[in-house]
Amino acid sequence: MLVKGVRQVRKEGELRDLMTKLKRYLPQSISVHGTIDMLLHYGPSMPHTTILAADPPGSCSLVVVTPAFSYKGIQSMTVFWSVEEERSEDMAKLLGMIPGLDWSRPVSLYACCIDVITEMDGLVIAGVKQERQHTFSNGHFYTLDKCQLKTPKLNGDFYISSLGPADMEIVRSFWRYSFSETREVHLKMITSFPSVAIRMKSNSLKAKKTDVQNEWDNGSMNEKHKDIPEEERNDEDTLVSWIHSYKNGGIGNTFTVKEQRRRGLAKVATQTLAHHLLQKGHIPVVAIDSSNTTSIDFHKSMGFKRSGAVEYAIRFPEGTSLKDLEFELP
């Protein structure tokens, strides 16, 4: 079947069909697969996201998500195609048809399969040769297919809840890639997508036994999880550890405040969120920079396995460079 071009995929049935097709290419397709999964489950809360696929449907494996992030200073996209099945030159023609993308300006590729990134080196897209790049991060995806650890336990000083609007500034302040999303979109991410927050009880809050077991077993963790009822919570309870989901289905921004480290809180938070995602039929996945050996060992200890290489980079067409960006790189 000849490919005519690209088309936007909007209808739920078509999105589900596309996600089923992408499942054949996992883990390489995991960034676009995860984005569609999030769109299907959290559509009303999902920031503006356009899914593009080959036209006619099913004629090739190309899928594009744009924008990859909400910061307006640069064009961004996530792209996948099967490098074994498609010719790069054919994909270049289709990429040049994407509405609203100017290939004579820098384009950021977010969490793409490394094989696709490699194939794009030297491609001529919309008449412009794509060569140079600035890499933010490169490493691997780590995925989990079953929860291998025991049910998480916390002592009575801590309890598990979800992240909320009041947590926005502290969570954002420790996020390495906060420059990529506006505050509005980041707020949607932490309040509408699955997340786990571990809080320390204040002295003024009456001691209450925390029982995570039932929520863990029945899969309702993070839906409306509150070990302590909202009306009995104390505003002085302290957020000490957290993890949340991203628009592409990955999880991350895992952090524990310095004073509460070496208590296993980050492991409890990660394990709880991973278990919740597995029970809901999602794939727990985290992208880790190759230099972050501490994070790699941490996730391996919970059963995460390396699934594929990825890169987060900005491509610069001939005649452009870092100075052409409309924002400062971190």
Tab-separated table of N, CA, C and O in Angstrom, residues 2 8 32 34 90 104 120 148 245-246 257 301 310 316 328:
chain	number	residue	atom	x	y	z
A	2	LEU	N	0.566	2.190	-0.869
A	2	LEU	CA	1.343	3.413	-0.947
A	2	LEU	C	0.940	4.370	0.164
A	2	LEU	O	-0.231	4.482	0.521
A	8	GLN	N	-3.941	13.207	11.311
A	8	GLN	CA	-4.141	13.245	12.748
A	8	GLN	C	-5.098	12.137	13.164
A	8	GLN	O	-6.126	11.907	12.522
A	32	VAL	N	5.778	6.709	22.337
A	32	VAL	CA	4.526	7.052	21.664
A	32	VAL	C	3.396	6.156	22.159
A	32	VAL	O	2.247	6.602	22.305
A	34	GLY	N	3.101	4.964	25.171
A	34	GLY	CA	2.711	5.482	26.473
A	34	GLY	C	1.908	6.766	26.385
A	34	GLY	O	0.981	6.990	27.175
A	90	ASP	N	11.995	7.615	3.017
A	90	ASP	CA	10.528	7.701	2.957
A	90	ASP	C	9.977	8.383	4.203
A	90	ASP	O	9.037	9.178	4.122
A	104	SER	N	13.550	24.118	9.212
A	104	SER	CA	14.701	25.012	9.069
A	104	SER	C	15.079	25.616	10.427
A	104	SER	O	16.054	26.341	10.526
A	120	MET	N	17.977	9.474	11.758
A	120	MET	CA	17.691	10.847	11.337
A	120	MET	C	18.956	11.644	11.036
A	120	MET	O	18.878	12.720	10.446
A	148	GLN	N	7.976	-7.243	42.047
A	148	GLN	CA	8.697	-8.344	42.657
A	148	GLN	C	8.937	-8.159	44.150
A	148	GLN	O	9.386	-9.073	44.818
A	245	SER	N	3.784	10.664	37.356
A	245	SER	CA	3.764	10.222	35.961
A	245	SER	C	3.947	11.401	35.022
A	245	SER	O	3.600	12.540	35.349
A	246	TYR	N	4.451	11.096	33.830
A	246	TYR	CA	4.635	12.098	32.784
A	246	TYR	C	3.611	11.886	31.661
A	246	TYR	O	2.909	10.877	31.620
A	257	VAL	N	13.479	14.247	50.422
A	257	VAL	CA	14.214	15.355	51.029
A	257	VAL	C	15.387	14.804	51.834
A	257	VAL	O	15.347	13.688	52.365
A	301	SER	N	17.038	-2.906	41.655
A	301	SER	CA	16.750	-3.601	42.905
A	301	SER	C	15.260	-3.900	43.061
A	301	SER	O	14.867	-4.759	43.858
A	310	VAL	N	17.747	5.356	24.710
A	310	VAL	CA	16.976	6.549	24.368
A	310	VAL	C	17.880	7.779	24.412
A	310	VAL	O	18.995	7.736	24.940
A	316	PHE	N	19.849	20.386	15.115
A	316	PHE	CA	20.079	21.697	14.514
A	316	PHE	C	20.326	21.539	13.022
A	316	PHE	O	21.289	20.888	12.612
A	328	GLU	N	17.195	29.633	27.265
A	328	GLU	CA	18.504	29.212	27.700
A	328	GLU	C	18.473	27.765	28.147
A	328	GLU	O	17.606	27.353	28.900
